[in-house]
Amino acid sequence: MADPTPDAWQRLDAYFASTLVESDPALAAAVADQAAAGLPPIEVAPVNGKLLHLLARMSGARRVLEIGTLGAYSTIWLARGIPDDGWIVTIEAESRNAEVARANLDRAGVGDRVEIRVGRAADVLPTLAGELPFDLVFIDADKESNAIYLDWAAKLGRSGTVVVVDNVGRGGRVADPATVDPQVIGTQRGLELLGRDPRFDATALQTLDAKGWDGVAIALVV
Ligand code: DHB
Ligand code: MG
């Protein structure tokens, strides 16, 4: 098999997306309004949003926790994958992002099932203890804190909870033991936790999609 050239893998990703990922005007508008508001274009790729959506449906998730809302692109995908009476708590550190996200969620028709909590996730997460456990947790915020977020995912989940971590590849740099990039180090600490912590069973896949070369970790709370 040929090694992937940028042309070839971008064409394959576009083929997958156009063949398998239905277009959704609310998702397109969310991306456009996020850009217009000056937020960075770092939402998950369409094929990755569809993966989150399918994982929610496959796991029968009713309660979802998202850490890192940005403009709610991934939140909309997740919200479309839970029942009408399902519930999503999504945590966003930047109030400006949360405003954009709220408008995008409402326009998508899922605003009534999504609660945006504005604040640092490390401060918000402890306030969620004692509620019903979350069935699916998506971690996509400051990578430095991934290990802290995974610890909370286990505490706020239950046996069977699905945990997804975005950006675990970072252009291959996550395999560099000599890295000094705090985001890469944080990603490594999170993966190492998933590998050794008996509360989790996990794997990770490299991704080559509209967002470049990265990766996604998928874990089960055992
Ligand atoms: C960055 C963060 C993300 O969550 C992502 O998907 C891509 C890039 C970043 O901080 O650079
Ligand atoms: Mg991400």
XYZ file of N, CA and C and ligand atoms in Angstrom:
678
model
N 0.841 -1.209 0.000
C 0.000 0.000 0.000
C 0.874 1.256 0.000
N 0.465 2.230 -0.775
C 1.245 3.474 -0.864
C 1.156 4.230 0.456
N 2.219 4.945 0.793
C 2.154 5.822 1.943
C 1.249 7.009 1.609
N 0.617 7.584 2.620
C -0.318 8.674 2.325
C 0.401 9.980 2.003
N 0.121 10.534 0.857
C 0.537 11.900 0.563
C -0.625 12.803 0.981
N -0.353 14.070 1.279
C -1.458 14.956 1.684
C -2.605 14.959 0.680
N -2.282 15.004 -0.601
C -3.338 14.978 -1.617
C -4.210 13.747 -1.480
N -3.533 12.605 -1.318
C -4.255 11.333 -1.316
C -5.118 11.206 -0.059
N -4.575 11.555 1.120
C -5.412 11.348 2.303
C -6.505 12.391 2.426
N -6.256 13.588 1.898
C -7.342 14.574 1.911
C -8.467 14.147 0.965
N -8.086 13.553 -0.166
C -9.114 13.080 -1.103
C -9.904 11.938 -0.483
N -9.206 11.045 0.232
C -9.910 9.926 0.864
C -10.836 10.417 1.976
N -10.359 11.370 2.771
C -11.226 11.907 3.832
C -12.458 12.577 3.228
N -12.250 13.345 2.159
C -13.390 14.007 1.513
C -14.368 12.978 0.950
N -13.810 11.876 0.437
C -14.678 10.804 -0.092
C -15.492 10.163 1.036
N -14.826 9.821 2.135
C -15.552 9.260 3.284
C -16.649 10.220 3.742
N -16.266 11.487 3.890
C -17.222 12.458 4.429
C -18.406 12.635 3.488
N -18.129 12.741 2.178
C -19.239 12.989 1.258
C -20.095 11.740 1.079
N -19.505 10.563 1.306
C -20.251 9.317 1.120
C -21.042 8.924 2.368
N -20.485 9.243 3.540
C -21.045 8.691 4.780
C -21.600 9.724 5.751
N -21.175 10.960 5.641
C -21.578 11.965 6.632
C -22.600 12.895 5.993
N -23.830 12.780 6.434
C -24.902 13.596 5.871
C -24.634 15.076 6.134
N -25.026 15.925 5.198
C -24.833 17.360 5.445
C -25.957 17.843 6.351
N -25.625 18.769 7.199
C -26.548 19.257 8.223
C -26.384 20.770 8.249
N -27.403 21.510 7.799
C -27.281 22.968 7.724
C -26.907 23.596 9.072
N -27.396 23.015 10.165
C -27.095 23.600 11.482
C -25.618 23.429 11.833
N -25.029 22.311 11.412
C -23.597 22.117 11.669
C -22.767 23.053 10.798
N -23.178 23.208 9.540
C -22.464 24.127 8.649
C -22.555 25.554 9.187
N -23.721 25.936 9.650
C -23.902 27.290 10.187
C -23.107 27.481 11.474
N -22.997 26.422 12.269
C -22.225 26.510 13.515
C -20.753 26.790 13.209
N -20.227 26.105 12.209
C -18.828 26.319 11.818
C -18.647 27.735 11.268
N -19.589 28.175 10.444
C -19.484 29.510 9.846
C -19.559 30.596 10.922
N -20.489 30.465 11.839
C -20.641 31.498 12.869
C -19.478 31.477 13.855
N -18.947 30.298 14.106
C -17.764 30.193 14.962
C -16.596 30.956 14.338
N -16.423 30.784 13.024
C -15.344 31.491 12.316
C -15.602 33.000 12.328
N -16.849 33.387 12.071
C -17.185 34.817 12.026
C -16.937 35.481 13.380
N -17.096 34.710 14.448
C -16.886 35.255 15.798
C -15.406 35.233 16.191
N -14.551 34.724 15.286
C -13.122 34.740 15.562
C -12.625 33.577 16.399
N -13.462 32.551 16.589
C -12.991 31.354 17.308
C -12.083 30.543 16.377
N -11.123 29.824 16.923
C -10.220 29.050 16.059
C -10.946 27.861 15.425
N -10.541 27.478 14.214
C -11.214 26.374 13.499
C -10.706 25.012 13.958
N -10.846 24.732 15.226
C -10.275 23.492 15.771
C -11.359 22.533 16.254
N -12.579 22.717 15.731
C -13.624 21.712 16.009
C -13.231 20.395 15.345
N -13.834 19.305 15.785
C -13.492 18.002 15.203
C -13.896 17.965 13.733
N -13.230 17.110 12.957
C -13.573 16.928 11.548
C -14.947 16.269 11.435
N -15.628 16.451 10.299
C -16.949 15.820 10.127
C -16.961 14.313 10.394
N -15.975 13.580 9.887
C -15.973 12.124 10.135
C -15.822 11.805 11.620
N -15.159 12.699 12.340
C -14.939 12.522 13.767
C -16.195 12.902 14.559
N -16.885 13.947 14.094
C -18.168 14.290 14.708
C -19.152 13.147 14.561
N -19.143 12.543 13.385
C -20.048 11.403 13.160
C -19.666 10.228 14.053
N -18.364 10.038 14.288
C -17.923 8.984 15.214
C -18.499 9.227 16.614
N -18.409 10.464 17.097
C -18.968 10.765 18.421
C -20.466 10.470 18.458
N -21.129 10.891 17.414
C -22.574 10.680 17.300
C -22.914 9.188 17.349
N -22.179 8.390 16.585
C -22.444 6.955 16.543
C -22.108 6.287 17.869
N -21.012 6.720 18.509
C -20.665 6.138 19.817
C -21.763 6.420 20.828
N -22.348 7.613 20.765
C -23.455 7.928 21.678
C -24.622 6.983 21.420
N -24.938 6.767 20.148
C -26.072 5.888 19.824
C -25.760 4.432 20.141
N -24.558 3.981 19.789
C -24.189 2.582 20.033
C -24.195 2.243 21.516
N -23.810 3.215 22.333
C -23.731 2.968 23.777
C -25.052 3.278 24.464
N -26.031 3.764 23.724
C -27.312 4.116 24.330
C -27.189 5.244 25.343
N -26.251 6.148 25.087
C -25.997 7.210 26.069
C -27.219 8.114 26.236
N -27.517 8.430 27.464
C -28.579 9.393 27.779
C -28.002 10.652 28.424
N -26.909 10.452 29.150
C -26.254 11.594 29.812
C -24.814 11.685 29.310
N -24.480 12.836 28.754
C -23.166 13.038 28.134
C -22.480 14.214 28.809
N -21.194 14.050 29.046
C -20.354 15.133 29.562
C -19.317 15.471 28.502
N -19.243 16.755 28.158
C -18.224 17.219 27.211
C -17.353 18.246 27.923
N -16.046 18.076 27.801
C -15.110 19.033 28.398
C -14.448 19.776 27.249
N -14.809 21.044 27.061
C -14.337 21.832 25.923
C -15.423 21.975 24.865
N -16.197 23.057 24.929
C -17.350 23.232 24.035
C -16.956 23.873 22.712
N -16.061 24.867 22.791
C -15.744 25.745 21.652
C -17.077 26.289 21.103
N -17.370 26.104 19.818
C -18.619 26.633 19.249
C -19.744 25.613 19.184
N -19.577 24.478 19.885
C -20.615 23.441 20.030
C -20.794 22.563 18.787
N -19.813 22.556 17.884
C -19.924 21.654 16.722
C -20.044 20.196 17.180
N -19.101 19.749 18.018
C -19.164 18.362 18.500
C -20.374 18.159 19.410
N -20.756 19.208 20.133
C -21.910 19.102 21.034
C -23.180 18.811 20.244
N -23.324 19.467 19.087
C -24.507 19.227 18.253
C -24.516 17.778 17.761
N -23.347 17.304 17.315
C -23.267 15.899 16.878
C -23.700 14.955 18.007
N -23.188 15.206 19.215
C -23.533 14.348 20.355
C -25.019 14.477 20.689
N -25.518 15.697 20.687
C -26.920 15.926 21.061
C -27.862 15.227 20.084
N -27.463 15.126 18.821
C -28.292 14.434 17.833
C -28.222 12.919 18.015
N -27.349 12.448 18.900
C -27.198 11.010 19.113
C -27.785 10.499 20.417
N -28.434 11.385 21.172
C -29.055 10.959 22.431
C -30.570 11.150 22.316
N -31.333 10.462 23.171
C -32.790 10.596 23.087
C -33.251 12.030 23.401
N -34.517 12.315 23.045
C -35.061 13.664 23.268
C -34.989 14.076 24.734
N -35.101 13.089 25.622
C -35.037 13.435 27.050
C -33.623 13.223 27.612
N -32.633 13.081 26.711
C -31.244 12.974 27.156
C -30.718 14.332 27.596
N -29.506 14.329 28.107
C -28.961 15.539 28.731
C -27.453 15.616 28.491
N -26.992 16.776 28.101
C -25.551 16.997 27.925
C -25.123 18.145 28.815
N -24.074 17.936 29.575
C -23.381 19.033 30.249
C -22.096 19.265 29.486
N -21.893 20.491 29.002
C -20.661 20.802 28.283
C -19.980 21.976 28.983
N -18.679 21.822 29.215
C -17.929 22.799 30.017
C -17.044 23.623 29.097
N -17.129 24.946 29.229
C -16.356 25.840 28.377
C -15.730 26.940 29.244
N -14.418 27.119 29.078
C -13.705 28.088 29.917
C -13.948 29.529 29.473
N -14.226 29.742 28.176
C -14.331 31.100 27.632
C -15.796 31.479 27.461
N -16.223 32.553 28.134
C -17.638 32.931 28.044
C -18.026 33.346 26.632
N -17.088 33.945 25.892
C -17.380 34.309 24.497
C -17.702 33.054 23.668
N -16.902 32.008 23.840
C -17.181 30.757 23.137
C -18.555 30.215 23.530
N -18.865 30.298 24.811
C -20.137 29.759 25.293
C -21.320 30.488 24.665
N -21.183 31.797 24.431
C -22.269 32.550 23.771
C -22.478 32.057 22.344
N -21.381 31.864 21.628
C -21.473 31.349 20.256
C -22.082 29.951 20.280
N -21.641 29.144 21.218
C -22.130 27.769 21.331
C -23.631 27.752 21.619
N -24.073 28.613 22.519
C -25.509 28.633 22.876
C -26.357 28.937 21.651
N -25.951 29.938 20.858
C -26.714 30.289 19.653
C -26.708 29.130 18.662
N -25.563 28.461 18.523
C -25.471 27.345 17.579
C -26.339 26.168 18.007
N -26.367 25.891 19.313
C -27.181 24.783 19.832
C -28.664 25.080 19.653
N -29.060 26.319 19.945
C -30.481 26.674 19.828
C -30.933 26.585 18.372
N -30.103 27.082 17.468
C -30.467 27.022 16.046
C -30.577 25.574 15.570
N -29.720 24.704 16.128
C -29.756 23.285 15.746
C -30.951 22.551 16.345
N -31.687 23.216 17.237
C -32.873 22.601 17.819
C -32.581 21.660 18.970
N -31.366 21.718 19.515
C -31.007 20.822 20.624
C -30.682 21.601 21.906
N -30.962 22.902 21.870
C -30.601 23.740 23.017
C -31.230 23.287 24.321
N -32.427 22.677 24.225
C -33.136 22.287 25.451
C -32.516 21.075 26.128
N -31.597 20.394 25.466
C -30.981 19.224 26.111
C -29.497 19.445 26.412
N -29.051 20.685 26.312
C -27.641 20.975 26.558
C -27.494 22.099 27.578
N -26.770 21.806 28.631
C -26.435 22.799 29.649
C -24.964 23.174 29.461
N -24.696 24.460 29.224
C -23.308 24.918 29.103
C -22.883 25.447 30.464
N -21.815 24.906 30.990
C -21.259 25.399 32.252
C -19.992 26.181 31.927
N -20.014 27.476 32.212
C -18.867 28.322 31.906
C -17.920 28.336 33.093
N -16.679 27.980 32.842
C -15.677 27.994 33.904
C -14.552 27.040 33.571
N -13.526 27.044 34.402
C -12.441 26.084 34.238
C -12.984 24.704 34.575
N -12.707 23.744 33.719
C -13.268 22.414 33.944
C -12.848 21.851 35.297
N -11.605 22.151 35.714
C -11.137 21.623 37.005
C -11.990 22.156 38.166
N -12.620 23.311 37.969
C -13.511 23.861 38.999
C -14.938 23.337 38.862
N -15.368 23.147 37.612
C -16.763 22.740 37.375
C -16.964 21.254 37.667
N -15.984 20.423 37.315
C -16.170 18.969 37.420
C -16.552 18.513 38.830
N -15.905 19.036 39.883
C -16.295 18.565 41.221
C -17.754 18.867 41.560
N -18.338 19.900 40.933
C -19.738 20.241 41.230
C -20.711 19.250 40.597
N -20.205 18.371 39.715
C -21.086 17.407 39.048
C -21.152 16.084 39.806
N -20.316 15.937 40.828
C -20.332 14.702 41.619
C -21.651 14.609 42.370
N -22.165 13.402 42.500
C -23.404 13.212 43.228
C -24.624 13.222 42.321
N -24.469 13.674 41.072
C -25.562 13.554 40.109
C -25.547 12.145 39.530
N -26.502 11.839 38.670
C -26.489 10.558 37.962
C -25.194 10.445 37.167
N -24.668 9.230 37.025
C -23.408 9.091 36.282
C -23.593 9.432 34.798
N -22.498 9.869 34.182
C -22.511 10.121 32.737
C -22.238 8.816 31.988
N -22.907 8.665 30.849
C -22.776 7.462 30.029
C -21.661 7.598 28.992
N -21.354 8.838 28.634
C -20.308 9.094 27.635
C -19.634 10.406 28.012
N -18.320 10.419 27.932
C -17.539 11.626 28.251
C -16.616 11.914 27.072
N -16.653 13.155 26.587
C -15.777 13.571 25.494
C -14.842 14.656 26.017
N -13.541 14.378 25.958
C -12.521 15.286 26.499
C -11.810 15.971 25.342
N -11.952 17.299 25.250
C -11.408 18.046 24.103
C -11.122 19.484 24.537
N -10.340 19.622 25.595
C -10.083 20.958 26.145
C -8.571 21.178 26.230
N -8.090 21.875 27.249
C -6.647 22.096 27.394
C -5.966 20.752 27.653
N -5.047 20.413 26.772
C -4.461 19.064 26.808
C -3.599 18.850 28.057
N -3.109 19.939 28.626
C -2.284 19.834 29.837
C -3.034 19.113 30.957
N -4.355 19.215 30.942
C -5.175 18.687 32.048
C -5.819 17.343 31.734
N -5.407 16.693 30.654
C -6.111 15.462 30.255
C -6.160 14.411 31.364
N -5.077 14.253 32.111
C -5.081 13.216 33.156
C -6.095 13.558 34.255
N -6.170 14.850 34.581
C -7.170 15.287 35.582
C -8.578 15.009 35.056
N -8.803 15.306 33.783
C -10.137 15.102 33.212
C -10.489 13.625 33.137
N -9.496 12.788 32.837
C -9.772 11.349 32.795
C -10.101 10.820 34.185
N -9.409 11.328 35.194
C -9.734 10.912 36.561
C -11.184 11.271 36.886
N -11.595 12.471 36.486
C -12.988 12.867 36.722
C -13.958 12.043 35.881
N -13.555 11.696 34.674
C -14.435 10.879 33.827
C -14.732 9.550 34.518
N -13.698 8.963 35.139
C -13.923 7.708 35.858
C -14.820 7.931 37.079
N -14.576 9.033 37.788
C -15.367 9.303 39.002
C -16.823 9.624 38.679
N -17.038 10.317 37.572
C -18.394 10.770 37.221
C -19.098 9.785 36.299
N -18.379 8.715 35.908
C -18.968 7.693 35.065
C -19.395 6.493 35.891
N -19.536 5.374 35.201
C -19.941 4.117 35.824
C -19.310 3.006 34.998
N -19.392 1.803 35.460
C -18.932 0.697 34.630
C -19.716 0.721 33.311
N -19.018 0.804 32.203
C -19.678 0.869 30.897
C -19.638 2.239 30.251
N -19.234 3.249 31.007
C -19.141 4.590 30.419
C -18.077 4.616 29.322
N -18.411 5.259 28.208
C -17.499 5.422 27.072
C -16.802 6.772 27.222
N -15.477 6.751 27.081
C -14.697 7.990 27.196
C -13.901 8.174 25.909
N -13.988 9.354 25.333
C -13.273 9.673 24.099
C -12.376 10.880 24.372
N -11.115 10.781 23.933
C -10.175 11.896 24.093
C -9.721 12.339 22.714
N -9.895 13.627 22.408
C -9.491 14.155 21.105
C -8.006 14.516 21.114
N -7.435 14.558 19.925
C -6.096 15.129 19.702
C -4.967 14.358 20.385
N -5.041 13.038 20.362
C -3.989 12.263 21.018
C -2.823 11.931 20.086
N -2.825 12.486 18.868
C -1.722 12.215 17.943
C -0.828 13.417 17.690
N -1.489 14.566 17.453
C -0.760 15.829 17.309
C 0.381 15.748 16.295
N 0.074 15.344 15.091
C 1.097 15.292 14.053
C 2.247 14.364 14.385
N 1.985 13.368 15.195
C 2.996 12.382 15.560
C 3.828 12.770 16.767
N 3.664 13.999 17.229
C 4.543 14.480 18.297
C 4.278 13.816 19.642
N 3.130 13.170 19.777
C 2.818 12.517 21.057
C 3.733 11.304 21.291
N 4.371 10.812 20.231
C 5.312 9.698 20.401
C 6.713 10.160 20.771
N 6.919 11.463 20.920
C 8.267 11.988 21.188
C 8.530 12.029 22.695
N 9.422 11.155 23.206
C 9.662 11.131 24.660
C 10.415 12.363 25.144
N 11.045 13.108 24.219
C 11.858 14.265 24.613
C 11.096 15.581 24.455
N 9.802 15.508 24.160
C 9.048 16.738 23.928
C 9.067 17.641 25.162
N 9.074 18.948 24.898
C 8.921 19.907 26.009
C 7.611 20.678 25.863
N 6.807 20.312 24.856
C 5.518 20.981 24.631
C 4.538 20.538 25.722
N 4.066 21.464 26.550
C 3.194 21.075 27.665
C 1.909 20.384 27.208
N 1.405 20.750 26.018
C 0.180 20.101 25.525
C 0.467 18.650 25.142
N 1.639 18.420 24.545
C 2.001 17.048 24.174
C 2.265 16.226 25.437
N 2.957 16.829 26.390
C 3.227 16.118 27.649
C 1.909 15.777 28.353
N 0.977 16.717 28.347
C -0.329 16.462 28.962
C -1.066 15.337 28.263
N -0.944 15.300 26.948
C -1.574 14.221 26.176
C -0.929 12.887 26.521
N 0.405 12.867 26.638
C 1.102 11.634 27.020
C 0.657 11.173 28.410
N 0.571 12.111 29.356
C 0.163 11.731 30.721
C -1.235 11.110 30.717
N -2.107 11.673 29.889
C -3.462 11.124 29.796
C -3.464 9.715 29.231
N -2.686 9.492 28.162
C -2.630 8.165 27.556
C -2.000 7.159 28.513
N -0.959 7.600 29.226
C -0.315 6.696 30.182
C -1.289 6.303 31.292
N -2.091 7.264 31.718
C -3.114 6.947 32.720
C -4.080 5.899 32.169
N -4.532 6.103 30.930
C -5.460 5.132 30.331
C -4.833 3.750 30.249
N -3.508 3.693 30.022
C -2.838 2.413 29.883
C -2.635 1.672 31.190
N -2.492 2.401 32.287
C -2.148 1.720 33.550
C -3.270 1.733 34.573
N -4.216 2.658 34.460
C -5.249 2.799 35.489
C -6.274 1.679 35.333
N -6.460 0.846 36.371
C -7.372 -0.295 36.243
C -8.829 0.105 36.046
N -9.146 1.375 36.192
C -10.537 1.805 35.952
C -10.856 1.860 34.458
N -9.808 1.817 33.596
C -10.029 1.988 32.159
C -9.497 0.819 31.351
N -10.124 0.598 30.203
C -9.547 -0.218 29.137
C -9.653 0.643 27.880
N -8.562 0.787 27.133
C -8.540 1.837 26.113
C -7.729 1.451 24.903
N -7.991 2.136 23.806
C -7.127 2.082 22.642
C -7.060 3.482 22.038
N -6.226 3.653 21.018
C -6.151 4.935 20.319
C -5.934 4.666 18.841
N -6.520 5.507 18.022
C -6.406 5.408 16.571
C -5.825 6.694 16.018
N -4.902 6.553 15.079
C -4.446 7.727 14.357
C -5.567 8.189 13.434
N -5.644 9.493 13.232
C -6.623 10.021 12.295
C -5.913 10.912 11.279
N -6.334 10.793 10.025
C -5.884 11.674 8.944
C -7.161 12.198 8.320
N -7.532 13.396 8.704
C -8.806 13.891 8.202
C -8.675 15.376 7.920
N -9.793 16.034 7.779
C -9.783 17.450 7.396
C -8.961 18.301 8.357
N -8.678 17.782 9.551
C -7.896 18.538 10.527
C -6.432 18.101 10.551
N -6.039 17.267 9.603
C -4.635 16.857 9.546
C -4.395 15.530 10.249
N -3.129 15.335 10.672
C -2.712 14.069 11.302
C -2.840 14.213 12.810
N -3.730 13.437 13.376
C -3.943 13.525 14.819
C -4.378 12.148 15.318
N -5.196 12.081 16.326
C -5.622 10.785 16.825
C -6.740 10.929 17.829
N -7.388 9.817 18.088
C -8.486 9.798 19.050
C -8.325 8.557 19.923
N -8.462 8.748 21.225
C -8.445 7.612 22.151
C -9.882 7.286 22.539
N -10.153 5.995 22.623
C -11.480 5.535 23.021
C -11.298 4.566 24.182
N -11.982 4.857 25.273
C -11.799 4.078 26.490
C -13.154 3.652 27.043
N -13.092 2.557 27.793
C -14.265 2.060 28.509
C -13.947 2.127 30.000
N -14.864 2.633 30.781
C -14.736 2.527 32.229
C -15.169 1.120 32.617
N -14.273 0.346 33.211
C -14.582 -1.086 33.459
C -15.233 -1.280 34.822
C -6.110 22.342 19.254
C -7.073 21.881 20.114
C -7.983 20.961 19.679
O -8.930 20.454 20.506
C -7.964 20.484 18.372
O -8.892 19.566 18.016
C -6.995 20.948 17.503
C -6.071 21.881 17.945
C -5.125 23.342 19.738
O -5.254 23.787 20.868
O -4.233 23.703 18.982
Mg -9.905 18.770 19.686
